[in-house]
Tab-separated table of C-alpha atoms in Angstrom:
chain	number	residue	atom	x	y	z
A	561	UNK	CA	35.956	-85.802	0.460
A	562	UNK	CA	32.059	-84.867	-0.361
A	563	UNK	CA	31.796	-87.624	-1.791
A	564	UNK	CA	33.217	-90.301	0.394
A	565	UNK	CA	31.787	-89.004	3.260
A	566	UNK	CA	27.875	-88.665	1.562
A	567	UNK	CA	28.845	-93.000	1.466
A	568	UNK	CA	29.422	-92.514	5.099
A	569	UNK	CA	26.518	-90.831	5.557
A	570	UNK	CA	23.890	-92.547	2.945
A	571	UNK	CA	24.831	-96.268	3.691
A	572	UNK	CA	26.239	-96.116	7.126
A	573	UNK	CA	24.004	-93.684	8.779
A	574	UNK	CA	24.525	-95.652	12.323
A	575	UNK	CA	28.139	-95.712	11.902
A	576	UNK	CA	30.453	-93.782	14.817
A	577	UNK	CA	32.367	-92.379	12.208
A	578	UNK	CA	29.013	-90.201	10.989
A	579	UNK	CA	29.929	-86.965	12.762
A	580	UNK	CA	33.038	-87.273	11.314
A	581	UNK	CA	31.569	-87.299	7.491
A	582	UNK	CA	29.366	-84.928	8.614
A	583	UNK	CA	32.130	-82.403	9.498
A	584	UNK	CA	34.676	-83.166	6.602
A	585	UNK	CA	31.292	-82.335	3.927
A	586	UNK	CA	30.643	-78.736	5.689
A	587	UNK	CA	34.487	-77.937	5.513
A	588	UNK	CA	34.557	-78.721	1.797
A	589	UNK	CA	31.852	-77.099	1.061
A	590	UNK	CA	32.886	-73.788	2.749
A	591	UNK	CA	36.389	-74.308	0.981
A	592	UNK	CA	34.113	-74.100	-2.088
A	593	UNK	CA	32.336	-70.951	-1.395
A	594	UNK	CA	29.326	-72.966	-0.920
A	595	UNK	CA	28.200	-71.514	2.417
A	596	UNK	CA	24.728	-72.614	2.141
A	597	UNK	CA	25.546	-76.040	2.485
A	598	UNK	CA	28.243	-75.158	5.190
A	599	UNK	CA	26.214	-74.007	7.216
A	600	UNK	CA	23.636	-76.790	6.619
A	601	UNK	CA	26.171	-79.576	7.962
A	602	UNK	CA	27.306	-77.748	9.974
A	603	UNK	CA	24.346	-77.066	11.660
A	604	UNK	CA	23.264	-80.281	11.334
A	605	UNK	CA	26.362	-81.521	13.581
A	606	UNK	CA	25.825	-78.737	16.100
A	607	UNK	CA	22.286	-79.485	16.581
A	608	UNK	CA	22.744	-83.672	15.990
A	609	UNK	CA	25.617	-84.609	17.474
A	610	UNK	CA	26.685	-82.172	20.944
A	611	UNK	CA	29.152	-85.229	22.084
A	612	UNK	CA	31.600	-85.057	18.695
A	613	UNK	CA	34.886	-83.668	19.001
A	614	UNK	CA	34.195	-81.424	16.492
A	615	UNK	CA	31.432	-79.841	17.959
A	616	UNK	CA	33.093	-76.415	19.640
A	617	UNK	CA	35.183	-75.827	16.239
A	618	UNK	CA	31.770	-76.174	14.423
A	619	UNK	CA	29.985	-74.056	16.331
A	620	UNK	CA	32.783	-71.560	14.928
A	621	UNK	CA	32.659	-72.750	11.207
A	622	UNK	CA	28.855	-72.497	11.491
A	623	UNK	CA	28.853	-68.418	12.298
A	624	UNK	CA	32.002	-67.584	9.844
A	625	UNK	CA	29.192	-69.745	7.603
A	626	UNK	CA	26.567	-66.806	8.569
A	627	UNK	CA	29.104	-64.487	8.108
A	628	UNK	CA	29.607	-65.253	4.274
A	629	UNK	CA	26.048	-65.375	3.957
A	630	UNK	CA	26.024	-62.108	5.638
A	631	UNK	CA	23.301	-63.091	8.101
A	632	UNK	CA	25.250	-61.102	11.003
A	633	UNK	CA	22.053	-60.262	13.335
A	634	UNK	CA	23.034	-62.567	15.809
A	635	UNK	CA	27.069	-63.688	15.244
A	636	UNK	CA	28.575	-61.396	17.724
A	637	UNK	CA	26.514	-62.572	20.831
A	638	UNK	CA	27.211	-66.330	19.499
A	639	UNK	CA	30.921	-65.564	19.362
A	640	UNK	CA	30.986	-64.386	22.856
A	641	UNK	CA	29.036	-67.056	24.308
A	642	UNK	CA	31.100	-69.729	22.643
A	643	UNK	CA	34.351	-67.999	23.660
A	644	UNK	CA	33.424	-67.883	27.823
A	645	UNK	CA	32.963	-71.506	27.330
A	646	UNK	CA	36.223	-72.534	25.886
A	647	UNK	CA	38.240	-70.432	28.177
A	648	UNK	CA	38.240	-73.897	30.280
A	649	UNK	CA	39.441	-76.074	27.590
A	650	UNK	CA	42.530	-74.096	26.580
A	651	UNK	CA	42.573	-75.182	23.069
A	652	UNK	CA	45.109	-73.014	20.799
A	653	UNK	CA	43.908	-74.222	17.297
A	654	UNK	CA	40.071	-73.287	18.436
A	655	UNK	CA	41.146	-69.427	19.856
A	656	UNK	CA	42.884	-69.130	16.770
A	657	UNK	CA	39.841	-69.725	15.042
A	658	UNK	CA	37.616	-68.203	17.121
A	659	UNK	CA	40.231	-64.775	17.144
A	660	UNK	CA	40.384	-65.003	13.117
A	661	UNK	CA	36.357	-64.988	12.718
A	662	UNK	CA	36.070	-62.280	15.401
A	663	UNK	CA	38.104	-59.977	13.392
A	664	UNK	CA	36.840	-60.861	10.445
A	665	UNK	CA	33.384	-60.015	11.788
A	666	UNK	CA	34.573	-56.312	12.906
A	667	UNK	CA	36.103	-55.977	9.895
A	668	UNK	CA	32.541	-56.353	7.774
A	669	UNK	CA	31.473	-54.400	10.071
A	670	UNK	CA	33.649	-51.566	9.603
A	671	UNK	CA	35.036	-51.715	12.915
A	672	UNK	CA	38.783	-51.673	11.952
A	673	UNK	CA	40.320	-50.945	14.953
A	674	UNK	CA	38.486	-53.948	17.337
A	675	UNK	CA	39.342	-56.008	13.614
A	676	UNK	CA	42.947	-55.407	14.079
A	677	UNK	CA	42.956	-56.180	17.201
A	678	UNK	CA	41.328	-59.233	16.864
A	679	UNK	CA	43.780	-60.847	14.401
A	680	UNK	CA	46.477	-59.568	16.577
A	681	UNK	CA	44.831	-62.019	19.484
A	682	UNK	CA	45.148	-64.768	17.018
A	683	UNK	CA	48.573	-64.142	16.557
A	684	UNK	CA	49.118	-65.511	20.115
A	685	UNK	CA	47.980	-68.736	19.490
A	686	UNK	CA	49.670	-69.840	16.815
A	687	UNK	CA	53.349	-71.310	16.462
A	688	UNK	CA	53.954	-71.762	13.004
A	689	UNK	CA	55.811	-68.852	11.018
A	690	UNK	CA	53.859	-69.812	7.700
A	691	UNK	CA	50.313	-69.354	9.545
A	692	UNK	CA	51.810	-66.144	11.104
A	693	UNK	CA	52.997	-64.969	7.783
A	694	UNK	CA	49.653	-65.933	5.946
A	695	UNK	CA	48.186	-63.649	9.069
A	696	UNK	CA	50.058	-60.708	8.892
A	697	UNK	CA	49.447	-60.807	4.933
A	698	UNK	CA	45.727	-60.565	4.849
A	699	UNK	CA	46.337	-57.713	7.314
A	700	UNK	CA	48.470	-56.025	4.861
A	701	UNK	CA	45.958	-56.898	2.144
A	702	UNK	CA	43.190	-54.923	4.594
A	703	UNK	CA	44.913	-52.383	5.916
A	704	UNK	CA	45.870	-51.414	1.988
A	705	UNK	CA	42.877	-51.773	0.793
A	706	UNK	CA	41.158	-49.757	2.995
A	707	UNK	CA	44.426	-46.654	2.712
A	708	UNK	CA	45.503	-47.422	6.121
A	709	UNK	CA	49.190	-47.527	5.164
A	710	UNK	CA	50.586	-47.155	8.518
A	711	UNK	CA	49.131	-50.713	9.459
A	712	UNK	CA	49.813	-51.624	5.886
A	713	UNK	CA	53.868	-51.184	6.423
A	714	UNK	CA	53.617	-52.109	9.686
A	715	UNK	CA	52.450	-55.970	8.561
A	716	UNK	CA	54.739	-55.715	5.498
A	717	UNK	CA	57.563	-55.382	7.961
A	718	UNK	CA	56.306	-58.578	10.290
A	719	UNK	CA	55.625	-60.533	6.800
A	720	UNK	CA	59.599	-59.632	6.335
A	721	UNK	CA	60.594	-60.735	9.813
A	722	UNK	CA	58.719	-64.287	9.910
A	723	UNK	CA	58.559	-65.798	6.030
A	724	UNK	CA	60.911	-68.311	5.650
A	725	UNK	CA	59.990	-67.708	1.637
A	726	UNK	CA	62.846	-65.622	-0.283
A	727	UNK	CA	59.752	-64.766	-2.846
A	728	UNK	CA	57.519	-63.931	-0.168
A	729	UNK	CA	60.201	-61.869	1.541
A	730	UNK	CA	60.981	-59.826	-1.312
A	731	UNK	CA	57.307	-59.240	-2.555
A	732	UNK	CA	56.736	-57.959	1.000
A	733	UNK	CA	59.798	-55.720	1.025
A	734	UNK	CA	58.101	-54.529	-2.666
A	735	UNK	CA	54.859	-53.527	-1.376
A	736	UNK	CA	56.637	-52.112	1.875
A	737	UNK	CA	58.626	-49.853	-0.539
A	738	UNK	CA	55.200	-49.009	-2.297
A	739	UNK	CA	53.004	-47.970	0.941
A	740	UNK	CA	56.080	-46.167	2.815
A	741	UNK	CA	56.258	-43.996	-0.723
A	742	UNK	CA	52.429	-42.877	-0.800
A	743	UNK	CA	53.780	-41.680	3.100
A	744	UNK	CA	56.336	-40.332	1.417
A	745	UNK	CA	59.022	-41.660	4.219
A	746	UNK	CA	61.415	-41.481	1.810
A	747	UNK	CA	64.155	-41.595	4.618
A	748	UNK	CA	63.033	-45.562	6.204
A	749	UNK	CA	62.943	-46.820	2.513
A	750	UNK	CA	66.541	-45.747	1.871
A	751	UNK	CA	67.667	-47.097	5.467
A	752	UNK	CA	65.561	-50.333	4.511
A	753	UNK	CA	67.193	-50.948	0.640
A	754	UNK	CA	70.612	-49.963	2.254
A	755	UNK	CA	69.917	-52.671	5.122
A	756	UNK	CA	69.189	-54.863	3.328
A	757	UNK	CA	70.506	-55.456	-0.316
A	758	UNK	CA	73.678	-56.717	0.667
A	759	UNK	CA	71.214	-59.552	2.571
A	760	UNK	CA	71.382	-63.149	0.671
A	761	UNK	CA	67.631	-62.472	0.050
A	762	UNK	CA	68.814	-60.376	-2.703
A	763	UNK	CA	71.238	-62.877	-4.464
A	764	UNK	CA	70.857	-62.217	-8.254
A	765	UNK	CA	71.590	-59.406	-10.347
A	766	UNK	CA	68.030	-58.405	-11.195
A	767	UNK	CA	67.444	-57.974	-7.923
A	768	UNK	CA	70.454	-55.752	-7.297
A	769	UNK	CA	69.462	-53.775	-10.131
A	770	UNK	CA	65.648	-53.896	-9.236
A	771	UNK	CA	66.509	-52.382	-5.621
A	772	UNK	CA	69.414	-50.340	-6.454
A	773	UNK	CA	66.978	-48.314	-8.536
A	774	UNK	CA	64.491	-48.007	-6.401
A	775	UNK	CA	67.213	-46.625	-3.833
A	776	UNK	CA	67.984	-44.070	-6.245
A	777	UNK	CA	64.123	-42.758	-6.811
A	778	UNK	CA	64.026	-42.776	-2.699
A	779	UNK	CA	66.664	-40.238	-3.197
A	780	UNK	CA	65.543	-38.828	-5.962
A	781	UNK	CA	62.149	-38.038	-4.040
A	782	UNK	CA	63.412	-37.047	-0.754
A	783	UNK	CA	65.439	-34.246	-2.825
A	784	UNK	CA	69.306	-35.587	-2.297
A	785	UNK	CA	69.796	-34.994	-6.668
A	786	UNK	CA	73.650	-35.678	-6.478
A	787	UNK	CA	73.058	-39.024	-4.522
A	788	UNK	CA	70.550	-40.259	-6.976
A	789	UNK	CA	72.142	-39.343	-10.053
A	790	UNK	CA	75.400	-41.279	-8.754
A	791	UNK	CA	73.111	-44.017	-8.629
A	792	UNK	CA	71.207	-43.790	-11.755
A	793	UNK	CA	74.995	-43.493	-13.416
A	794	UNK	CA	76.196	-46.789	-11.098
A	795	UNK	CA	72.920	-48.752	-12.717
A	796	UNK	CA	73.602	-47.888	-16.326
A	797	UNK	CA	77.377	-48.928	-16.108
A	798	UNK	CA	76.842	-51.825	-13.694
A	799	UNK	CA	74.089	-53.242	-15.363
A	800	UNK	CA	73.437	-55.341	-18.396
A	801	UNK	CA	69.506	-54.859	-18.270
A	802	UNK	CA	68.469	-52.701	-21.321
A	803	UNK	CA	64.849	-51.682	-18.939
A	804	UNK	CA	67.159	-50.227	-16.641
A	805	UNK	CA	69.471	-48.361	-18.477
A	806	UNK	CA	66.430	-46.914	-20.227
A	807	UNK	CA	64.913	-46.004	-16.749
A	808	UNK	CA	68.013	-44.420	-15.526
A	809	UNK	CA	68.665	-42.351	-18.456
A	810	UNK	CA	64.978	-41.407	-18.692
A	811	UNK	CA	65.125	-39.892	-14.517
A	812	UNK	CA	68.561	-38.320	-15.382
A	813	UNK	CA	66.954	-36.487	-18.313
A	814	UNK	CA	64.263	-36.011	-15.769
A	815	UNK	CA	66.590	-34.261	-12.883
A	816	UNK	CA	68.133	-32.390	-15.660
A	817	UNK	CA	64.932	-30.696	-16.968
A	818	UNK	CA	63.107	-30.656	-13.576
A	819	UNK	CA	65.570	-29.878	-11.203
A	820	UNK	CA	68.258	-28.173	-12.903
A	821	UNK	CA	66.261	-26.886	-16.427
A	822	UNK	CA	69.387	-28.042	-18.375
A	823	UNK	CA	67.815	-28.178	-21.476
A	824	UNK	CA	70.738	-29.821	-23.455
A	825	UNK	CA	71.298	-32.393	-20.789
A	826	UNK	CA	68.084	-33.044	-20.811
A	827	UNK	CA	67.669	-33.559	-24.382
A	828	UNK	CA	70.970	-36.145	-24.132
A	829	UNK	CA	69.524	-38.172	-21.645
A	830	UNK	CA	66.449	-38.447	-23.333
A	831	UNK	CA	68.158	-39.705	-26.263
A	832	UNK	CA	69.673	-42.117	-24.784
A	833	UNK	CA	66.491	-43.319	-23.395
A	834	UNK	CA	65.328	-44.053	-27.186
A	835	UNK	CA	68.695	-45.559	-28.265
A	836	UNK	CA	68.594	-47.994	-25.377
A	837	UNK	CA	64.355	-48.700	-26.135
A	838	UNK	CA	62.140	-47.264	-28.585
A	839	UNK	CA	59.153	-48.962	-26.930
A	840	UNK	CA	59.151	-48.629	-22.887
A	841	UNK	CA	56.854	-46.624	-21.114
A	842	UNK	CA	59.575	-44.499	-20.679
A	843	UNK	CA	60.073	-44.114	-24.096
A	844	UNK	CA	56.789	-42.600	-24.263
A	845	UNK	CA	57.128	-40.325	-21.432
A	846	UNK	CA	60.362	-39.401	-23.044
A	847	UNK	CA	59.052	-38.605	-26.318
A	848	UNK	CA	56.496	-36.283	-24.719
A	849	UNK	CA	59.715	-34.822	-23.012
A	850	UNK	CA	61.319	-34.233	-26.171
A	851	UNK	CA	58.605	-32.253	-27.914
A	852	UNK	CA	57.938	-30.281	-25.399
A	853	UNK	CA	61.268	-28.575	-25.024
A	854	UNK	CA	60.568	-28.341	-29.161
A	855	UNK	CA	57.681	-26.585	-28.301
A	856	UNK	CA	59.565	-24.336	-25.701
A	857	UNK	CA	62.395	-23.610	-27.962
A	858	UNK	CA	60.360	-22.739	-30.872
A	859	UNK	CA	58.340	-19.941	-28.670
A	860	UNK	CA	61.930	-18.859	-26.922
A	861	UNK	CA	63.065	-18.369	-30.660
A	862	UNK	CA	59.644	-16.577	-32.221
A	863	UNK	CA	60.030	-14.616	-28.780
A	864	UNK	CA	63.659	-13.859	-29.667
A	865	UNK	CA	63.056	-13.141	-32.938
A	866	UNK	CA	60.330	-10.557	-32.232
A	867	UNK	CA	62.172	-8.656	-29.333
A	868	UNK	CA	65.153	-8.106	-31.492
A	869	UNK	CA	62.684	-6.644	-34.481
């Protein structure tokens, strides 16, 4: 595209067709990180050609140009000014843009709230699921990386409810899972699993499994023990996954020494966990396990020993 259009512009500088080069070099060039030489075309248009039709959307590509250069002294004022005069022209694709570099200025700014808000504006003008879902990702993607998990589940839901994408769907509903634990809603993820598992998003085994155990951990954590060990026990007879058996085993020997300080169970869970894998990070974990109730049975005999002396 750069380079057909520098022909354009090199050989056939008189050419109607020149604002049109023009354009298509500053877009490739900001697809390439190259913001410099964005904004110089862009700019270039803006100030060379006011009668193309691309001349309101570059106005917008040339600030979200400044932003990425992070010259940001004068973008908001720009953005506003730009905005009251396409309120007459009622273009979606241009709000949309306009919307998406708004709250991406806010959100440089710190300003997370006006940010979200921003986006959320967007959303309005725009049909398509697959630009929605792209949307409400990057939200997630903010609002997680900045510990606002509230927002963050709150997207991971919408991704949920408009991807068309099985994948996408699923590695939403994984995240989701992820945030709502750190909030320790223990309670919505086992509605969520329950709601859904039986869905035809989750139409393989590995998946059952997958989701199935993380049902029994959301149990597990929100302190129903009988539940989740039912679980853990459907997994390991159910499934043919050695990874999960060796998890299962491994938060059984868990409960048992935790919860219920059933030191032989214990122990025959985490043998089981080294039977089924002698490398897994459980393994490990399990190991550790193992010598410390050593350690605690050879004080509780020295102890034992002494007392009766």
């Amino acid at each position: 595209s750069i380079s057909s259009s520098n022909i354009v512009i090199s050989d056939y500088n008189d050419s109607k067709y020149v604002d049109d080069a023009i354009y298509y070099m500053a877009r490739s060039y900001f697809s390439l990180s190259k913001f410099y030489k964005s904004e110089k075309y862009f700019s270039e248009l803006v100030n060379n050609h006011p009668n193309s039709k691309y001349y309101n959307e570059s106005r917008l590509w040339l600030e979200y140009s400044n932003l990425k250069l992070n010259i940001l002294d004068s973008i908001f004022i720009n953005i506003l000014e730009i905005e009251q005069e396409l309120i007459s022209k009622n273009n979606k694709d241009l709000f949309f843009l306009l919307y998406n570099l708004k709250g991406d200025f806010f959100i440089k700014k710190n300003k997370f709230e006006e940010g979200f808000y921003a986006f959320e504006q967007a959303l309005k003008f725009v049909n398509s699921k697959s630009k929605k879902t792209m949307l409400y990702s990057k939200l997630a993607y903010i609002s997680e990386s900045k510990n606002m998990f509230e927002k963050a589940a709150e997207y991971l839901d919408k991704i949920q409810i408009f991807s068309n994408n099985s994948e996408t769907k699923i590695e939403a509903l994984r995240k989701w899972i992820d945030v709502m634990g750190r909030l320790k809603r223990y309670d919505d993820i086992i509605l969520k699993i329950e709601d859904s598992i039986n869905s035809s998003s989750f139409d393989t085994e590995k998946l059952q499994d997958e989701f199935n155990m993380e049902l029994a951990i959301a149990y597990m954590n929100n302190k129903d023990f009988s539940k989740s060990k039912n679980l853990f026990n459907d997994i390991i007879n159910s499934s043919v996954q050695r990874r999960i058996q060796c998890e299962s085993y491994y938060w059984l020997g868990h409960i048992s020494l935790i919860q219920e300080f059933d030191l032989e169970l214990a122990k025959e869970y985490f043998d089981l966990v080294l039977e089924t894998m002698r490398t897994s990070d459980f393994s490990k974990k399990t190991k550790q396990y193992l010598n410390e109730i050593k350690s605690y049975d050879r004080i509780l005999n020295e102890y034992q020993s002494n007392d009766e002396t």
